[in-house]
Tab-separated table of C-alpha atoms in Angstrom:
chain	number	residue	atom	x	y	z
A	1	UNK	CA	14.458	-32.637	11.041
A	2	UNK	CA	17.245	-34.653	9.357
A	3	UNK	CA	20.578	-32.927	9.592
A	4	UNK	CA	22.965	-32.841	6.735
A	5	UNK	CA	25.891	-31.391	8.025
A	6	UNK	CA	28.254	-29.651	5.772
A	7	UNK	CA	26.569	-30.900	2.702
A	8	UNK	CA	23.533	-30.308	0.500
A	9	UNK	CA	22.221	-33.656	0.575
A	10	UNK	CA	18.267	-33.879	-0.270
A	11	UNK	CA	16.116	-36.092	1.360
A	12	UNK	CA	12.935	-37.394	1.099
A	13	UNK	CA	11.807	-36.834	-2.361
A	14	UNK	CA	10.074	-39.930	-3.235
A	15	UNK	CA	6.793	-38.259	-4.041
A	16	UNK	CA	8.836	-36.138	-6.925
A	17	UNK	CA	7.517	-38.767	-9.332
A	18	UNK	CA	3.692	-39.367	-8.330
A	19	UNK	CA	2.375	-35.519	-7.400
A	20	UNK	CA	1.751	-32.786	-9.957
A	21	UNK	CA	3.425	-29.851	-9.336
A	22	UNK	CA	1.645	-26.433	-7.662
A	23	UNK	CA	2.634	-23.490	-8.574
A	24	UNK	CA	1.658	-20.869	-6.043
A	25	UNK	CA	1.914	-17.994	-8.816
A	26	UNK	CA	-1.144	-16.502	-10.843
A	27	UNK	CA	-1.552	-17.191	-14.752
A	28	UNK	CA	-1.702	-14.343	-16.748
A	29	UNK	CA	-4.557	-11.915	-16.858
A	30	UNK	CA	-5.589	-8.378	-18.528
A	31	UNK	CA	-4.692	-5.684	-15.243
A	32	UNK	CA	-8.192	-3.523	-14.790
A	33	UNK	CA	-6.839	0.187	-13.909
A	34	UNK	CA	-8.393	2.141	-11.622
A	35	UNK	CA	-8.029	5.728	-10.576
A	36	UNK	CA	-10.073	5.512	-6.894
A	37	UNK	CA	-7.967	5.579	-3.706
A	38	UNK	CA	-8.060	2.125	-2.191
A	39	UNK	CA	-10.541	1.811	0.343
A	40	UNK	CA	-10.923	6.375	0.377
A	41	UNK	CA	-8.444	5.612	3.046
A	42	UNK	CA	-7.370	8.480	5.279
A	43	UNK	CA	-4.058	10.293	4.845
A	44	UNK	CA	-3.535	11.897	8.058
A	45	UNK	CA	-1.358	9.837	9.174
A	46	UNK	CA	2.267	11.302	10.850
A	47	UNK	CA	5.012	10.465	8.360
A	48	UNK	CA	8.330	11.410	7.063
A	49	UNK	CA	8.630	14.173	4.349
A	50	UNK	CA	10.245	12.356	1.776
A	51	UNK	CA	11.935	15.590	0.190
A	52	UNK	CA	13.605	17.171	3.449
A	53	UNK	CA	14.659	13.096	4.525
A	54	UNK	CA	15.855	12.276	1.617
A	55	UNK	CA	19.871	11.598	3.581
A	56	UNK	CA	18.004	10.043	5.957
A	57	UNK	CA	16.238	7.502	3.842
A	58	UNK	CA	19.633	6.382	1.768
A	59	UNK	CA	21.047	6.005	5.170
A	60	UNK	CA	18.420	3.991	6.181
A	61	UNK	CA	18.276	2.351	2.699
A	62	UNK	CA	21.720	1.000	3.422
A	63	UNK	CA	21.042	-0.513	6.992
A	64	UNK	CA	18.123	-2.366	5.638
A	65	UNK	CA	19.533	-4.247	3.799
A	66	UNK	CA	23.504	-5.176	2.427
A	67	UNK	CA	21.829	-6.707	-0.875
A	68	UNK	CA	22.347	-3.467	-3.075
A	69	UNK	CA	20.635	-4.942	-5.972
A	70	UNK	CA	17.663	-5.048	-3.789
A	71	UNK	CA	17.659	-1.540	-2.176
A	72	UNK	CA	19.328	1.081	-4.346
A	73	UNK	CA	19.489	4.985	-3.648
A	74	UNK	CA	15.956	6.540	-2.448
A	75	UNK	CA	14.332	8.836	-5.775
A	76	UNK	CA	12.376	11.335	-4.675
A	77	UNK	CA	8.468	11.041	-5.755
A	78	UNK	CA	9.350	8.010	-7.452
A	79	UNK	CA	6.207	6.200	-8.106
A	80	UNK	CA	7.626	2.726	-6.175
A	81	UNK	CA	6.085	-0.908	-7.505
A	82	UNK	CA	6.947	-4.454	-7.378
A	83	UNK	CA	8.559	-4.784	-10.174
A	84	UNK	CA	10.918	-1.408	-9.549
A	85	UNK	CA	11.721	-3.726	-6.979
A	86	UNK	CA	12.970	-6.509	-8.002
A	87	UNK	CA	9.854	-8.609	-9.049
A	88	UNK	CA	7.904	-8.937	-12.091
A	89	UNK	CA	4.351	-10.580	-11.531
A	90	UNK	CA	4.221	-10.944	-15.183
A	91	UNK	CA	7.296	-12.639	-15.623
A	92	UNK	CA	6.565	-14.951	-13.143
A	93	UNK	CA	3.062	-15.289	-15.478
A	94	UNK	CA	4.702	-16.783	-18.159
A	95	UNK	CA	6.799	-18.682	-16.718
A	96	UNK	CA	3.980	-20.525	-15.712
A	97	UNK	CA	2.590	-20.244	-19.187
A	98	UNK	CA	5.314	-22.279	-20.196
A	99	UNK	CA	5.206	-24.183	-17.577
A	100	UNK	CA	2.013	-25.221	-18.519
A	101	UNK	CA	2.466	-26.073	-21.909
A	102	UNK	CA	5.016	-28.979	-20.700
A	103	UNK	CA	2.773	-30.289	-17.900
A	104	UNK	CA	-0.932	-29.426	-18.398
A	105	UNK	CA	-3.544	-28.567	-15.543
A	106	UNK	CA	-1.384	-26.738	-13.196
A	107	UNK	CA	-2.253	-23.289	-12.689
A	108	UNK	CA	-4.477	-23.705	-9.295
A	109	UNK	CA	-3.608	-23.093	-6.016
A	110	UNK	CA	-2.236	-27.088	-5.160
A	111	UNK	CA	-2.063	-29.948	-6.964
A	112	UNK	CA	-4.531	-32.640	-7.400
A	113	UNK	CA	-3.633	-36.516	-7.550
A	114	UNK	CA	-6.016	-38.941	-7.162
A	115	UNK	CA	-5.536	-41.429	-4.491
A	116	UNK	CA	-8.286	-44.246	-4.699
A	117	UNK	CA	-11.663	-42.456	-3.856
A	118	UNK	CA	-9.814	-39.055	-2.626
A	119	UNK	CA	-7.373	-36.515	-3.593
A	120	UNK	CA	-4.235	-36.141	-2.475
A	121	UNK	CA	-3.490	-32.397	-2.931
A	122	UNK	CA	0.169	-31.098	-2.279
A	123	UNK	CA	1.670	-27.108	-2.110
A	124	UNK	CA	5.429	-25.572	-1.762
A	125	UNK	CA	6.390	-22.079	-0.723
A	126	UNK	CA	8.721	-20.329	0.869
A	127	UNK	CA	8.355	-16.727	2.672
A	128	UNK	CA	10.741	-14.971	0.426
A	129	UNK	CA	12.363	-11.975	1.339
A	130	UNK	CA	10.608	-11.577	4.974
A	131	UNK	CA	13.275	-13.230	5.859
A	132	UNK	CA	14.908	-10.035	5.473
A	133	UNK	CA	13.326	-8.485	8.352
A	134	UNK	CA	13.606	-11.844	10.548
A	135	UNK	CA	16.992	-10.962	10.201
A	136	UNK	CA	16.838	-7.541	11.141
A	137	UNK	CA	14.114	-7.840	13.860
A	138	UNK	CA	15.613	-10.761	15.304
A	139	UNK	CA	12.050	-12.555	15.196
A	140	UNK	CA	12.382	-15.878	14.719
A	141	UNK	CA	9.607	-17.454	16.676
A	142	UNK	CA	6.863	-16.560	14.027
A	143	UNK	CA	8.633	-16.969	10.416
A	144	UNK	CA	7.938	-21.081	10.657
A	145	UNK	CA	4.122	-20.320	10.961
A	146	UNK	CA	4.485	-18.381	8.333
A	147	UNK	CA	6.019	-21.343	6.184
A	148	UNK	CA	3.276	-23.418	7.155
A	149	UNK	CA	0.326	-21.097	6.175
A	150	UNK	CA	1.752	-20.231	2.873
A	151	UNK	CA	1.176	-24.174	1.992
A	152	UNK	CA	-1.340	-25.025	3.728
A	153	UNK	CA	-3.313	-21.693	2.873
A	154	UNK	CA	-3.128	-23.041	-0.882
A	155	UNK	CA	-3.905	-26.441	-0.686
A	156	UNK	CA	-7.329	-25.912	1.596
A	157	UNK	CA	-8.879	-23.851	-1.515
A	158	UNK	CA	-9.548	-26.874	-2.835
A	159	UNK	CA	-11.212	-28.117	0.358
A	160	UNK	CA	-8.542	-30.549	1.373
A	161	UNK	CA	-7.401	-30.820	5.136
A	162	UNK	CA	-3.656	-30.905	5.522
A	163	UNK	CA	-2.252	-34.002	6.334
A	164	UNK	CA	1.349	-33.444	7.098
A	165	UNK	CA	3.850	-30.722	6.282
A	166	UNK	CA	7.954	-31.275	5.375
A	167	UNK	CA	10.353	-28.534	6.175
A	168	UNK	CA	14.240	-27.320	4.294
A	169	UNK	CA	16.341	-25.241	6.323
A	170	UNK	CA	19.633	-24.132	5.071
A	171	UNK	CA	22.476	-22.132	6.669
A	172	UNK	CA	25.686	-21.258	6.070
A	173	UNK	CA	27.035	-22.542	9.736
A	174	UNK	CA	24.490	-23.859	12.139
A	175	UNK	CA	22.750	-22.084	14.884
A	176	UNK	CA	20.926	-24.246	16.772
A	177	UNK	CA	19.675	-22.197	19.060
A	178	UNK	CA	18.259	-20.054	16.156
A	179	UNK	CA	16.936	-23.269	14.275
A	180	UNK	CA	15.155	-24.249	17.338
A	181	UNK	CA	13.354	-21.034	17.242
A	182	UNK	CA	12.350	-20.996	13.822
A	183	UNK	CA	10.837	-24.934	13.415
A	184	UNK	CA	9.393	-23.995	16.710
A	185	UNK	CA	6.927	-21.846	14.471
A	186	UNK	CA	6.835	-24.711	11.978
A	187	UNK	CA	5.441	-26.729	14.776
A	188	UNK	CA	3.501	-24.113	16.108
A	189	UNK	CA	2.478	-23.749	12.182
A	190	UNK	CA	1.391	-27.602	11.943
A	191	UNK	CA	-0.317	-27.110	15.107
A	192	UNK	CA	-2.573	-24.583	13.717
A	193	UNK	CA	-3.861	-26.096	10.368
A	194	UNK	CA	-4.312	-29.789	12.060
A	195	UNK	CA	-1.643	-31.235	10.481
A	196	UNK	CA	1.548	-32.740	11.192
A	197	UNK	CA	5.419	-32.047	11.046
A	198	UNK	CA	6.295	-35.117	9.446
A	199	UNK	CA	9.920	-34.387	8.499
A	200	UNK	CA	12.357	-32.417	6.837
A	201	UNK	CA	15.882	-31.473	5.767
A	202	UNK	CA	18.572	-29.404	7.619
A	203	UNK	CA	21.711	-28.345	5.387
A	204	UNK	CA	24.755	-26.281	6.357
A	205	UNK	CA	26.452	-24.981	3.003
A	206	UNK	CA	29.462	-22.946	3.695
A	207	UNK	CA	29.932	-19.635	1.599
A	208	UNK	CA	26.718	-20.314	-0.210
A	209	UNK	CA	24.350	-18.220	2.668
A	210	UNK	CA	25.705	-14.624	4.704
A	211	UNK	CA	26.926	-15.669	8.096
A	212	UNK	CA	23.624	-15.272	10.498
A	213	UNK	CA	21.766	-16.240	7.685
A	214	UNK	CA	19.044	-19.132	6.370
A	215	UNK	CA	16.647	-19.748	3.825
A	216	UNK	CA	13.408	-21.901	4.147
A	217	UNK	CA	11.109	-24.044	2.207
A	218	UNK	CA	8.307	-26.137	2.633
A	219	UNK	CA	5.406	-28.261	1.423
A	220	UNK	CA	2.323	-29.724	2.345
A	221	UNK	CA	0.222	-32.551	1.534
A	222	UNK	CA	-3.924	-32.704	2.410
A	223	UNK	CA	-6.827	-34.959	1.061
A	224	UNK	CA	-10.128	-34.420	-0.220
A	225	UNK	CA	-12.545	-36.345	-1.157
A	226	UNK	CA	-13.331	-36.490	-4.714
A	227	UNK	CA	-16.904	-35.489	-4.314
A	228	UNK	CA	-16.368	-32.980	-2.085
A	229	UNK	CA	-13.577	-30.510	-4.520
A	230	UNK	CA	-13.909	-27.095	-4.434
A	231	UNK	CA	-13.055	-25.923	-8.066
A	232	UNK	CA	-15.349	-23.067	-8.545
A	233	UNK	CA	-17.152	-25.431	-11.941
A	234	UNK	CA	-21.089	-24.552	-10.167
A	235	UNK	CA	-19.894	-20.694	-9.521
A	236	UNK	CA	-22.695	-18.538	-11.627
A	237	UNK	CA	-23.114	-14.490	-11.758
A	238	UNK	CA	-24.754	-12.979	-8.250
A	239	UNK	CA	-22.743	-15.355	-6.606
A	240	UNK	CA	-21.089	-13.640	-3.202
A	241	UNK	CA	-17.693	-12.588	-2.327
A	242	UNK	CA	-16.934	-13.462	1.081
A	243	UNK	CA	-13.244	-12.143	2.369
A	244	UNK	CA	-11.402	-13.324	5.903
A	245	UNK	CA	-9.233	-10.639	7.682
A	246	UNK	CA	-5.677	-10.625	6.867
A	247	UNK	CA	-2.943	-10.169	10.132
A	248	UNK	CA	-1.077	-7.826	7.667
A	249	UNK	CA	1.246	-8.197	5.270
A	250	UNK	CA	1.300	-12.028	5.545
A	251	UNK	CA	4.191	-13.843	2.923
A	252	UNK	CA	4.546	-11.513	0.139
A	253	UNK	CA	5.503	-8.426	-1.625
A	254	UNK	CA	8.422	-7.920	1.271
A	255	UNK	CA	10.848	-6.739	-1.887
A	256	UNK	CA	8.512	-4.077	-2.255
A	257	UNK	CA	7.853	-3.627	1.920
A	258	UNK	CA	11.743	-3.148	1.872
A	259	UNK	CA	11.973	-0.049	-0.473
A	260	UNK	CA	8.887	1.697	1.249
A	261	UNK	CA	10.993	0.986	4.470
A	262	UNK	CA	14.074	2.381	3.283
A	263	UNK	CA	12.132	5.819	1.577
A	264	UNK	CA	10.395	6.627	5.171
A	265	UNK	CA	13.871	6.888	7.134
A	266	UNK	CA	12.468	4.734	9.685
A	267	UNK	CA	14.029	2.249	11.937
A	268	UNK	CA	12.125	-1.117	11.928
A	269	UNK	CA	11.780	-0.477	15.863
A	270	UNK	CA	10.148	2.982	15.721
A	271	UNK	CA	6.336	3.071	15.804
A	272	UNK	CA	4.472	2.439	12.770
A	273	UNK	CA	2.972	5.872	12.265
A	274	UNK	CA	-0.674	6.206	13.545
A	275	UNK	CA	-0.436	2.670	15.013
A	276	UNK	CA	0.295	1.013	18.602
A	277	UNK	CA	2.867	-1.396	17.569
A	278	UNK	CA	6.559	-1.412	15.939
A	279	UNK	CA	7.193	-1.061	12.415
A	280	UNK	CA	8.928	-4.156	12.835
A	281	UNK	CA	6.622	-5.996	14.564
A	282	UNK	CA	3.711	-4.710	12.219
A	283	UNK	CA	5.523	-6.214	9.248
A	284	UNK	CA	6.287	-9.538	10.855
A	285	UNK	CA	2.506	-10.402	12.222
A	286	UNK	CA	2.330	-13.952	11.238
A	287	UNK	CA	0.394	-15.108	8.507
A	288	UNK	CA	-3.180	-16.323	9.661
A	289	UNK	CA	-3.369	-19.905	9.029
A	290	UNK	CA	-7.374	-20.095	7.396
A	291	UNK	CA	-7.482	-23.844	7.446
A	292	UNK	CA	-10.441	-24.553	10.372
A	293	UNK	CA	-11.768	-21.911	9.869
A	294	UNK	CA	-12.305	-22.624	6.076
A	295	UNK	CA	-13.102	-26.020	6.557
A	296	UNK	CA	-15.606	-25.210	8.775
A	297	UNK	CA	-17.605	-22.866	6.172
A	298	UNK	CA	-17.662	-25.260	3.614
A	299	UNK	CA	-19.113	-28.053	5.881
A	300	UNK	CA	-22.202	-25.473	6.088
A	301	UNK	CA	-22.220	-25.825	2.249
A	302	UNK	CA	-22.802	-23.503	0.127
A	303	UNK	CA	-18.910	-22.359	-0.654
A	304	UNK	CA	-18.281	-22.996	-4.708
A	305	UNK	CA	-14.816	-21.395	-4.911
A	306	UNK	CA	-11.955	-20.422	-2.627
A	307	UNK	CA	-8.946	-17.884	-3.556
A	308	UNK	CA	-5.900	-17.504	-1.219
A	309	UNK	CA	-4.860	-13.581	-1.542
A	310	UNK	CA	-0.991	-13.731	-1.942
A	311	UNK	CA	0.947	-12.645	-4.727
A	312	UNK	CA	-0.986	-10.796	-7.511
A	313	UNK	CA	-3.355	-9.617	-4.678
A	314	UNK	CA	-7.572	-9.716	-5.874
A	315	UNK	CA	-6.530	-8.910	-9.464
A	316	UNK	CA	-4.639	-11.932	-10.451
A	317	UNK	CA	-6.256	-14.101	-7.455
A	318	UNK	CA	-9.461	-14.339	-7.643
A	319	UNK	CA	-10.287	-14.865	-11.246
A	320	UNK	CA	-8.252	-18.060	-11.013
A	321	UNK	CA	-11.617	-19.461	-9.288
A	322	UNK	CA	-13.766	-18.585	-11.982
A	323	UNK	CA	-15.332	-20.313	-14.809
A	324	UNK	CA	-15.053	-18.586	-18.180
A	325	UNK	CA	-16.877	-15.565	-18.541
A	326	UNK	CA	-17.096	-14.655	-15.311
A	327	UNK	CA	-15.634	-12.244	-13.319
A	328	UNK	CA	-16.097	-9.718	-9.765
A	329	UNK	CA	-16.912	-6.589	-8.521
A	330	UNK	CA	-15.645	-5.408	-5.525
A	331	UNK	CA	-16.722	-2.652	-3.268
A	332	UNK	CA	-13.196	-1.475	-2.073
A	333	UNK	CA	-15.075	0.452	0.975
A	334	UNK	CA	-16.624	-2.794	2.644
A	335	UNK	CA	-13.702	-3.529	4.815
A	336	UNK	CA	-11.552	-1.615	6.870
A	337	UNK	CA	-8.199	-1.681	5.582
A	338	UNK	CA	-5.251	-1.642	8.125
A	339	UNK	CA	-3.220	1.311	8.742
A	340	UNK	CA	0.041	-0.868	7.476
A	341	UNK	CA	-1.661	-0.450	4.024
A	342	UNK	CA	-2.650	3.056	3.833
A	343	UNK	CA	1.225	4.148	5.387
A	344	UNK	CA	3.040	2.063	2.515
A	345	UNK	CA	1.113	3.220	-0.454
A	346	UNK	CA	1.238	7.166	1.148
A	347	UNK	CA	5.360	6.716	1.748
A	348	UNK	CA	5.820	4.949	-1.804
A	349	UNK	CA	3.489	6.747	-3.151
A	350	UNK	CA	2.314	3.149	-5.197
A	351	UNK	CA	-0.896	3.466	-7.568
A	352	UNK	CA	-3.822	1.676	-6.315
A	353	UNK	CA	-3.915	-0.990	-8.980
A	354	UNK	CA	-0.287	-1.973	-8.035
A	355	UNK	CA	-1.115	-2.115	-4.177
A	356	UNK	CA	-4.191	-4.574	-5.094
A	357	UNK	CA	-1.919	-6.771	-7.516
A	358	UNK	CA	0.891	-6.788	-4.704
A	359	UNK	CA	-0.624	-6.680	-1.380
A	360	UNK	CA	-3.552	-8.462	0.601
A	361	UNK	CA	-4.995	-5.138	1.627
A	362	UNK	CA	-6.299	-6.911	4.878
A	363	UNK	CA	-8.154	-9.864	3.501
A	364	UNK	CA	-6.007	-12.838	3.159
A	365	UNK	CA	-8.819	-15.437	1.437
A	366	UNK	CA	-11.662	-14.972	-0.383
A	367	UNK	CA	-14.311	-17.327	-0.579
A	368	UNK	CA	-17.052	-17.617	-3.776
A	369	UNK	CA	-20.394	-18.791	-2.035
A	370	UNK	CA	-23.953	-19.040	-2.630
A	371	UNK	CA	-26.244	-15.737	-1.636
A	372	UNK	CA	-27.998	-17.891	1.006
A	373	UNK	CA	-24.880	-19.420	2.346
A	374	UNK	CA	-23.521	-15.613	2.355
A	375	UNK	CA	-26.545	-14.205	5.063
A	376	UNK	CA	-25.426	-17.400	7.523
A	377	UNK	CA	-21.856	-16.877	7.419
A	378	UNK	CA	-22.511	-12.630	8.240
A	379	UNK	CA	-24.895	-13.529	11.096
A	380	UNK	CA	-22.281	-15.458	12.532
A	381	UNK	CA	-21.088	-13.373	15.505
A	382	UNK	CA	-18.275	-15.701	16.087
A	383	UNK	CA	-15.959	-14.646	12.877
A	384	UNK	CA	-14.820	-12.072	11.301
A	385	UNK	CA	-15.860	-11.310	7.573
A	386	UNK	CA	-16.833	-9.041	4.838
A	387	UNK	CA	-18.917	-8.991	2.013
A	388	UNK	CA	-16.766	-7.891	-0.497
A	389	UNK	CA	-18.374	-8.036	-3.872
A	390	UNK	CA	-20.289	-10.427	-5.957
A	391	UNK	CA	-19.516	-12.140	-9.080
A	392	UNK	CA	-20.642	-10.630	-12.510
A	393	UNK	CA	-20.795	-11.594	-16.143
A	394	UNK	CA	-17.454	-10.691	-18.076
A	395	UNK	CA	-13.584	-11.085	-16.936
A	396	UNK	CA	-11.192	-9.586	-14.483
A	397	UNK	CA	-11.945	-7.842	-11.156
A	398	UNK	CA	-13.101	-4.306	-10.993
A	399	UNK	CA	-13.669	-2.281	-8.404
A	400	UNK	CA	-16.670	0.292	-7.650
């Protein structure tokens, strides 16, 4: 890490000027709505009545969090969504529309520069506003990892292997005993995906951050071979829908974590209802880090496309895979969705088309493969996956 002290000063931007741009976000698409329950998931779980807590939950409401903007009073049998709190998916759409218009090709999940007879393909997040609940929780140890994946996660859809992986982390006033902890997980992050921590920037900006306080960014860089690109061109209808298990919530839709929080009246370090661990620690599983375990499907062959499951969840995410006039079905019941899931959309009472455009909903990639590749990867005692779905003629992602 290279330490700025009291200043702002960037470093290392050379590659500004040679490697398209990723953005992480989905383009615009036509939102399928449904009226199933996601998953026919149970609803017996223990939880707060949100009528008789109601002082409860604004008390709470105002612990969670000091950014009012964020977390305002608690409405009973309000219908909560992303964009109620704070974040609008479609915005962020056409942004990217625009975006697009200026500098054309982005839209996938990294970007692609070609680098002799390879790729080079590069990918930038952050872990928005989990750092919330770092800050709450006082887990520190995990949030780099989750830094990592969110790049890394991206840039291996395309079949590249990460290379190496550059860190930002401001403060306000420097910890270092809390900055150890947290590029601890970026190393622990790097170690995970096979790549390595090549460098990074530390800045302390006075009276810009809260006292206690950081924000982080990242990027990675991988290579592919330019024969070897996953871009989903050779993916045709009866194609299968393979999805990995999620470790929760992973890197997104914490805005929208942070209401449901604040309407249950619960402390972070009470028991997630009908589960074995804290609420806390529930919400801050680190993101899995898919990049081995990717890699090694697609050196069995048969894997045509590859969608990371972050923001916009299946219904933004996985058509960005497909050719045109294509799309998926997905059988909502072929994976057991985690408990997390079925307690957030029962407290905040979300519609099931806005929990599958936020959240994960326990499968953090999908991958678009051939039906014989499909049986081999199932067999395969030694992972974890579902058959989700399948890919059909038409557009969009439904769900049967």
């Amino acid at each position: 890490m290279a330490t700025s002290l009291g200043t702002n000063t960037d470093i290392s931007r050379s590659l500004a000027a040679t490697v398209k741009p990723s953005f992480g976000k989905p383009r615009t698409r036509q939102l399928c709505q449904f009226g199933a329950s996601v998953g026919s998931v149970s609803r017996k779980c223990q939880l707060l009545s949100v009528n008789s807590g109601a002082a409860q939950a604004r008390t709470r409401a105002r612990s969670l969090s000091k950014d009012s903007s964020v977390i305002t009073a608690v409405m009973d049998g309000e219908n909560l969504s992303y964009k109620k709190a704070g974040v609008d998916i479609d915005a962020g759409s056409e942004l990217v529309r625009r975006i697009a218009k200026m500098a054309p090709g982005i839209g996938g999940f990294g970007g692609l520069f070609p680098f002799g007879d390879s790729y080079l393909v590069a990918g930038t997040d952050g872990v928005g506003t989990k750092l919330k609940l770092a800050f709450e929780t006082g887990l520190h140890e995990t949030i780099g990892i989750d830094l990592v994946a969110m790049s890394v996660n991206d840039i291996v859809t395309s079949g590249a292997k990460p290379l190496f992986f550059l860190d930002y982390f401001a403060t306000s006033s420097l910890d270092v005993d809390l900055a150890e902890k947290v590029i601890k997980g970026i190393v622990d992050g790097c170690e995970q995906s096979g790549c390595v921590l090549l460098g990074g920037e530390t800045a302390e900006m006075p009276d810009f951050y809260k006292e206690g306080e950081y924000d982080l960014s990242g990027f990675a860089v991988g290579s592919v071979d330019k024969g070897s690109v996953i871009d989903g061109r050779d993916i045709v209808a009866g194609d299968v829908l393979i999805g990995l298990p999620s470790s929760g919530v992973h890197s997104n839709g914490f805005s929208l974590v942070r209401r449901v929080v604040a309407r249950s009246g619960l402390s972070l370090k009470d028991l997630l209802p009908g589960g074995d661990v804290t609420l806390g620690e529930a919400l801050m599983a680190p993101t899995v880090i898919y990049v081995k375990q990717v890699l090694d499907l697609i050196s069995r062959g048969g894997v045509k496309g590859i969608a990371h499951i972050t923001g916009g969840g299946f219904t933004d995410n996985i058509p960005r895979v497909f050719p045109k006039g294509l799309g998926a079905v997905i059988n909502k019941n072929s994976w057991p969705v985690p408990q997390l899931f079925k307690w957030m959309q029962e407290v905040g009472n979300i519609e099931d088309s806005e929990m599958r455009r936020t959240f994960n909903m326990g499968i953090g990639m999908v991958l678009v493969v051939s039906a014989k590749a499909a049986q081999g990867i199932l067999v395969d005692e030694k992972m974890v996956a579902y058959r989700i779905g399948e890919v059909v003629s038409g557009g969009g992602v439904n769900y049967c």
